[in-house]
Short mmCIF file of C-alpha atoms in Angstrom, two decimals:
data_model
loop_
_atom_site.label_atom_id
_atom_site.label_comp_id
_atom_site.label_asym_id
_atom_site.label_seq_id
_atom_site.Cartn_x
_atom_site.Cartn_y
_atom_site.Cartn_z
CA MET J 3 106.93 39.86 -199.06
CA THR J 4 104.24 42.06 -196.98
CA THR J 5 105.14 43.66 -194.01
CA GLU J 6 102.52 44.01 -191.37
CA GLU J 7 100.86 47.34 -190.38
CA PRO J 8 102.15 47.27 -186.47
CA VAL J 9 99.60 46.58 -183.55
CA VAL J 10 98.48 49.71 -181.89
CA ILE J 11 98.05 49.12 -177.90
CA PRO J 12 96.06 51.71 -176.73
CA GLN J 13 97.64 53.35 -173.55
CA LYS J 14 96.28 54.64 -169.96
CA ARG J 15 97.49 57.62 -169.20
CA PRO J 16 99.07 57.26 -165.47
CA LEU J 17 100.08 60.84 -165.15
CA LEU J 18 96.63 62.35 -165.27
CA ALA J 19 95.94 58.54 -162.51
CA TRP J 20 97.67 59.74 -160.70
CA VAL J 21 97.73 63.68 -160.16
CA LEU J 22 93.79 62.33 -159.93
CA LEU J 23 95.20 60.63 -156.86
CA CYS J 24 96.80 63.45 -155.49
CA SER J 25 93.90 65.02 -155.89
CA LEU J 26 91.59 62.58 -153.59
CA ALA J 27 94.52 61.56 -151.26
CA LEU J 28 94.00 65.93 -150.46
CA VAL J 29 90.43 66.48 -150.75
CA TRP J 30 89.36 62.99 -148.39
CA GLY J 31 92.77 63.84 -146.26
CA SER J 32 91.31 67.57 -145.69
CA SER J 33 88.05 66.37 -144.47
CA PHE J 34 88.96 65.36 -141.24
CA ILE J 35 89.80 67.76 -140.55
CA LEU J 36 86.99 70.50 -142.51
CA ILE J 37 84.82 69.06 -139.78
CA LYS J 38 86.37 70.39 -137.16
CA ARG J 39 85.77 73.46 -139.06
CA SER J 40 82.53 73.31 -140.23
CA LEU J 41 81.57 71.65 -136.50
CA VAL J 42 82.85 75.26 -134.60
CA SER J 43 79.26 76.81 -136.63
CA PHE J 44 76.83 73.82 -136.52
CA PRO J 45 76.56 70.94 -134.02
CA PRO J 46 76.96 67.90 -134.86
CA GLU J 47 73.60 66.60 -137.58
CA GLN J 48 73.46 69.71 -138.81
CA VAL J 49 77.03 68.56 -140.17
CA GLY J 50 76.34 65.67 -141.71
CA ALA J 51 73.08 65.95 -142.93
CA GLY J 52 74.88 69.66 -144.54
CA ARG J 53 76.81 68.15 -146.30
CA LEU J 54 74.87 65.40 -147.95
CA VAL J 55 72.27 68.29 -148.88
CA PHE J 56 75.02 69.98 -150.89
CA ALA J 57 76.38 67.05 -152.81
CA LEU J 58 72.95 66.77 -153.49
CA PHE J 59 72.85 70.09 -155.30
CA PHE J 60 76.08 69.09 -157.20
CA PHE J 61 74.93 66.12 -158.39
CA THR J 62 70.98 68.26 -158.73
CA PRO J 63 72.40 69.51 -162.77
CA PHE J 64 73.34 65.77 -163.87
CA LEU J 65 69.93 64.20 -162.92
CA ALA J 66 68.12 67.05 -164.31
CA ARG J 67 69.40 64.94 -167.18
CA GLN J 68 69.44 61.72 -166.26
CA SER J 69 65.54 62.14 -165.59
CA ARG J 70 65.01 62.53 -169.49
CA GLN J 71 66.67 59.16 -170.79
CA PRO J 72 64.02 56.72 -170.89
CA ASP J 73 66.74 53.56 -170.08
CA VAL J 74 67.97 55.20 -167.09
CA ARG J 75 64.79 55.92 -166.11
CA VAL J 76 64.41 52.36 -165.96
CA ALA J 77 67.60 51.14 -164.44
CA VAL J 78 66.46 53.46 -161.25
CA ARG J 79 63.15 52.03 -160.70
CA HIS J 80 64.57 48.13 -161.33
CA ARG J 81 66.93 49.18 -158.92
CA TRP J 82 65.44 52.15 -156.47
CA VAL J 83 65.88 49.77 -153.04
CA ALA J 84 69.26 49.31 -154.16
CA LEU J 85 69.59 52.50 -154.30
CA LEU J 86 67.87 53.75 -151.68
CA ALA J 87 69.75 51.01 -149.16
CA SER J 88 73.27 51.66 -150.45
CA GLY J 89 72.55 55.72 -150.10
CA ILE J 90 71.76 55.38 -146.34
CA ILE J 91 73.93 53.13 -145.34
CA GLY J 92 77.35 54.39 -147.79
CA PHE J 93 76.05 57.76 -147.60
CA VAL J 94 73.46 59.11 -144.81
CA ILE J 95 74.69 56.82 -141.39
CA PRO J 96 78.83 57.46 -142.26
CA ALA J 97 78.13 61.24 -142.75
CA PHE J 98 76.00 61.32 -139.55
CA LEU J 99 79.40 59.51 -137.76
CA PHE J 100 81.35 60.97 -138.95
CA ALA J 101 80.11 63.85 -138.18
CA GLU J 102 79.34 63.10 -134.18
CA ALA J 103 83.38 61.46 -133.50
CA GLY J 104 84.84 64.86 -135.20
CA ALA J 105 83.67 66.57 -132.10
CA HIS J 106 85.57 65.18 -129.67
CA LEU J 107 87.86 63.46 -132.22
CA ASN J 108 90.88 64.81 -133.65
CA SER J 109 91.06 64.63 -136.99
CA SER J 110 94.27 62.33 -137.68
CA LEU J 111 92.48 59.53 -135.72
CA ALA J 112 89.64 59.72 -137.62
CA GLY J 113 91.54 59.65 -141.26
CA ALA J 114 94.08 57.17 -139.79
CA LEU J 115 90.95 54.59 -138.26
CA ASN J 116 88.82 56.20 -142.14
CA SER J 117 91.52 53.33 -142.92
CA LEU J 118 89.25 50.57 -142.89
CA SER J 119 87.17 50.78 -145.06
CA PRO J 120 88.65 48.70 -147.09
CA LEU J 121 88.95 45.12 -144.66
CA PHE J 122 84.98 45.58 -143.24
CA THR J 123 84.75 45.35 -147.53
CA LEU J 124 86.65 42.37 -147.36
CA ILE J 125 85.39 40.54 -144.24
CA LEU J 126 81.65 41.19 -144.94
CA GLY J 127 82.72 40.33 -148.28
CA GLY J 128 83.55 36.55 -147.97
CA VAL J 129 80.80 36.32 -144.20
CA PHE J 130 77.64 38.00 -146.40
CA PHE J 131 78.50 37.93 -150.08
CA GLY J 132 80.32 34.48 -150.62
CA GLN J 133 84.28 36.37 -151.73
CA SER J 134 86.70 34.31 -151.42
CA LEU J 135 89.60 35.08 -149.25
CA LYS J 136 93.67 34.45 -149.56
CA LEU J 137 95.43 33.12 -146.12
CA ARG J 138 97.64 36.56 -147.08
CA GLN J 139 94.45 38.89 -147.42
CA VAL J 140 93.23 37.16 -143.26
CA ALA J 141 96.73 38.28 -142.54
CA GLY J 142 96.14 41.67 -143.58
CA ILE J 143 92.83 42.06 -142.14
CA LEU J 144 93.72 40.85 -139.13
CA LEU J 145 96.71 43.82 -137.96
CA GLY J 146 95.07 46.40 -139.48
CA LEU J 147 92.10 45.21 -136.69
CA ALA J 148 95.05 45.32 -134.28
CA GLY J 149 96.38 48.57 -135.22
CA SER J 150 92.26 49.81 -135.13
CA LEU J 151 92.48 48.82 -131.17
CA LEU J 152 95.32 50.93 -130.70
CA LEU J 153 92.95 53.77 -131.65
CA VAL J 154 90.32 53.09 -130.80
CA PHE J 155 91.75 51.60 -126.42
CA PHE J 156 93.60 54.74 -126.47
CA SER J 157 91.42 58.13 -125.80
CA ALA J 158 93.49 61.72 -127.22
CA THR J 159 95.07 62.09 -124.03
CA GLY J 160 97.40 59.26 -124.78
CA SER J 161 95.80 56.98 -122.13
CA PHE J 162 94.38 54.17 -121.97
CA GLN J 163 90.34 53.67 -121.64
CA ILE J 164 87.83 52.80 -124.86
CA ASN J 165 87.34 56.23 -126.86
CA GLU J 166 84.00 55.71 -127.40
CA TYR J 167 83.41 57.50 -130.68
CA ALA J 168 86.97 56.50 -132.05
CA LEU J 169 84.00 52.78 -132.36
CA LEU J 170 82.10 55.72 -133.93
CA VAL J 171 84.21 56.09 -136.91
CA VAL J 172 84.60 52.30 -137.72
CA VAL J 173 81.12 51.68 -137.43
CA ALA J 174 80.60 54.29 -139.96
CA THR J 175 83.84 51.90 -142.05
CA ILE J 176 82.00 49.45 -141.28
CA CYS J 177 79.12 50.91 -142.67
CA TYR J 178 81.40 51.76 -145.84
CA GLY J 179 81.94 48.08 -146.60
CA LEU J 180 78.72 47.12 -146.30
CA ASN J 181 78.52 49.70 -148.98
CA THR J 182 81.06 48.34 -151.13
CA ASN J 183 79.65 45.35 -151.52
CA LEU J 184 75.76 46.19 -152.25
CA ILE J 185 76.70 48.13 -154.83
CA GLY J 186 79.59 45.58 -155.87
CA ARG J 187 76.88 43.58 -156.34
CA TYR J 188 73.31 45.17 -157.20
CA LEU J 189 74.76 48.88 -159.30
CA SER J 190 78.14 47.20 -160.99
CA HIS J 191 75.94 47.43 -164.07
CA LEU J 192 74.40 51.33 -163.68
CA PRO J 193 77.78 54.07 -165.37
CA ALA J 194 79.04 54.88 -162.48
CA LEU J 195 77.89 59.01 -162.86
CA VAL J 196 74.74 57.86 -162.99
CA SER J 197 74.82 55.58 -160.00
CA THR J 198 75.86 58.31 -157.52
CA ALA J 199 73.71 59.83 -158.76
CA TRP J 200 71.13 58.47 -157.84
CA LEU J 201 72.74 57.84 -154.14
CA PHE J 202 72.98 60.74 -153.13
CA ALA J 203 68.69 61.96 -155.21
CA PHE J 204 68.05 58.85 -152.48
CA ALA J 205 70.27 60.24 -149.18
CA GLY J 206 70.04 63.94 -149.79
CA PRO J 207 65.92 64.03 -148.93
CA ILE J 208 66.64 62.14 -145.74
CA ALA J 209 69.34 64.94 -144.52
CA LEU J 210 66.99 67.96 -145.87
CA LEU J 211 63.94 66.04 -144.23
CA THR J 212 66.91 66.20 -141.06
CA LEU J 213 67.47 69.78 -141.54
CA MET J 214 63.79 71.17 -142.18
CA PRO J 215 63.63 71.26 -138.10
CA THR J 216 66.63 72.80 -137.19
CA ASP J 217 67.96 76.50 -137.24
CA PHE J 218 70.34 76.05 -140.30
CA LEU J 219 69.30 77.69 -142.55
CA SER J 220 69.70 81.03 -139.51
CA ARG J 221 73.38 79.70 -139.61
CA VAL J 222 74.05 79.14 -143.18
CA ILE J 223 72.60 83.41 -143.58
CA ASN J 224 74.66 84.26 -140.23
CA ALA J 225 77.89 86.35 -141.77
CA GLU J 226 79.86 85.45 -138.55
CA ASN J 227 80.14 81.36 -139.41
CA SER J 228 81.00 81.38 -143.05
CA TRP J 229 84.53 80.47 -142.86
CA SER J 230 82.87 76.80 -140.99
CA LEU J 231 79.54 76.76 -144.19
CA GLY J 232 82.63 77.00 -146.42
CA ALA J 233 84.35 73.52 -144.73
CA LEU J 234 80.81 72.87 -145.23
CA VAL J 235 80.29 73.45 -148.39
CA THR J 236 83.61 72.13 -149.84
CA LEU J 237 82.94 69.07 -147.54
CA GLY J 238 79.44 68.41 -149.91
CA VAL J 239 80.64 69.43 -153.27
CA PHE J 240 84.04 67.89 -153.68
CA GLY J 241 84.43 65.95 -150.59
CA SER J 242 81.17 63.53 -151.33
CA GLY J 243 80.62 65.19 -154.56
CA LEU J 244 83.67 65.72 -157.18
CA MET J 245 85.69 63.28 -155.49
CA SER J 246 83.42 60.36 -156.20
CA ILE J 247 83.69 61.07 -160.12
CA PHE J 248 87.66 61.68 -159.56
CA PHE J 249 87.69 57.37 -158.07
CA ASN J 250 85.64 56.65 -161.01
CA ARG J 251 87.76 58.55 -162.57
CA VAL J 252 90.82 56.70 -161.51
CA MET J 253 90.10 52.77 -161.89
CA GLN J 254 89.32 53.33 -165.47
CA LEU J 255 92.08 54.94 -166.37
CA SER J 256 94.06 52.84 -164.28
CA SER J 257 93.20 49.91 -162.09
CA PRO J 258 90.76 49.54 -159.15
CA LEU J 259 94.10 47.98 -157.70
CA PHE J 260 95.79 51.78 -158.20
CA ALA J 261 92.37 53.75 -157.00
CA ALA J 262 92.71 51.73 -153.85
CA SER J 263 96.03 52.96 -152.76
CA VAL J 264 94.51 56.50 -152.23
CA THR J 265 93.98 54.60 -148.53
CA TYR J 266 97.64 54.07 -148.16
CA LEU J 267 97.20 58.18 -148.28
CA ILE J 268 94.25 59.80 -147.07
CA PRO J 269 95.87 59.52 -143.28
CA ILE J 270 98.86 60.81 -144.19
CA VAL J 271 97.81 64.13 -145.45
CA ALA J 272 94.67 64.33 -142.49
CA LEU J 273 98.05 63.38 -139.78
CA MET J 274 99.35 66.37 -141.51
CA TRP J 275 96.27 68.66 -140.86
CA GLY J 276 96.19 67.56 -137.18
CA VAL J 277 99.96 68.61 -136.21
CA LEU J 278 99.09 71.44 -138.39
CA ASP J 279 96.23 72.71 -136.64
CA GLY J 280 98.28 71.35 -133.28
CA GLU J 281 96.78 68.14 -132.28
CA THR J 282 98.91 65.90 -129.69
CA ILE J 283 99.36 62.45 -132.02
CA TYR J 284 101.47 60.23 -129.00
CA ALA J 285 103.80 57.39 -130.41
CA VAL J 286 101.24 54.55 -129.17
CA GLN J 287 98.83 55.78 -131.95
CA PHE J 288 101.17 55.84 -134.61
CA ALA J 289 102.20 52.34 -133.36
CA GLY J 290 98.41 51.85 -134.16
CA MET J 291 98.53 53.88 -138.05
CA GLY J 292 101.16 51.79 -138.52
CA VAL J 293 99.55 48.22 -138.07
CA CYS J 294 96.70 49.79 -139.55
CA LEU J 295 98.22 50.29 -143.00
CA LEU J 296 100.90 47.64 -143.28
CA GLY J 297 97.50 45.58 -142.98
CA ILE J 298 95.56 47.36 -145.98
CA TRP J 299 99.40 46.76 -147.73
CA LEU J 300 99.70 43.05 -147.06
CA VAL J 301 95.54 43.42 -148.34
CA ASN J 302 95.20 45.27 -151.62
CA LYS J 303 98.83 43.59 -152.45
CA SER J 304 99.30 42.74 -156.28
#
């Protein structure tokens, strides 16, 4: 009689996945208050462009190494249009929109509206990329949009009026949704670090060109702006750079669904920062956040 060796099934590392997920939520949820702090010394256009330039600096060593690899050079040459489009739609436009909105909008509300990204990913995927939608997901989309309307139609004072700056955040989340589908269709075959680094290789120079005619450098070397500069560097290096790698690693360690759950945590962190910063959140805005999160839960429910 022979005995069979037990089959060893490779185990995921849920503890590390949770640590990375919490890091993502903390940094991405804090990005809205960091934008607010950056705006103390830098105008919105410099905040939007500056974070992309600092992210480009972060990825420069990776780009230098990858550019010496023939297979990477070939892949980038064949996909440069998709990389350029993704860099502009997914990074350049949202960075400027969030910076402009951050100058006029509570950071906690911006964080709540940012959670609409997966809803627009589904909508645009179904309309333009041929993805099928389940009835439950459609219900989640409608709930999420209803919650966003509560946030958009109530200003920072709690009065009923169209908040045009909230609409800027909604447009940014539409860009995120479109970019997610573009990456899934045209760039998913590239390793995550390669695609992310080269996205910033295209987005970063565009941002740099917008900074060159401004007084950005003189503001950077001004010692009085050190706290705002630190917030801006953190936005670029951690928020746009390192966390992009963390997010892809979470998907490898667990699943895309688990990684998408960071969407629930970001508004909570943003809300906590808003309360600590003395922002006033009204009951109807809490209701809007709750409806948005309920819609996202329905969309992501397995």
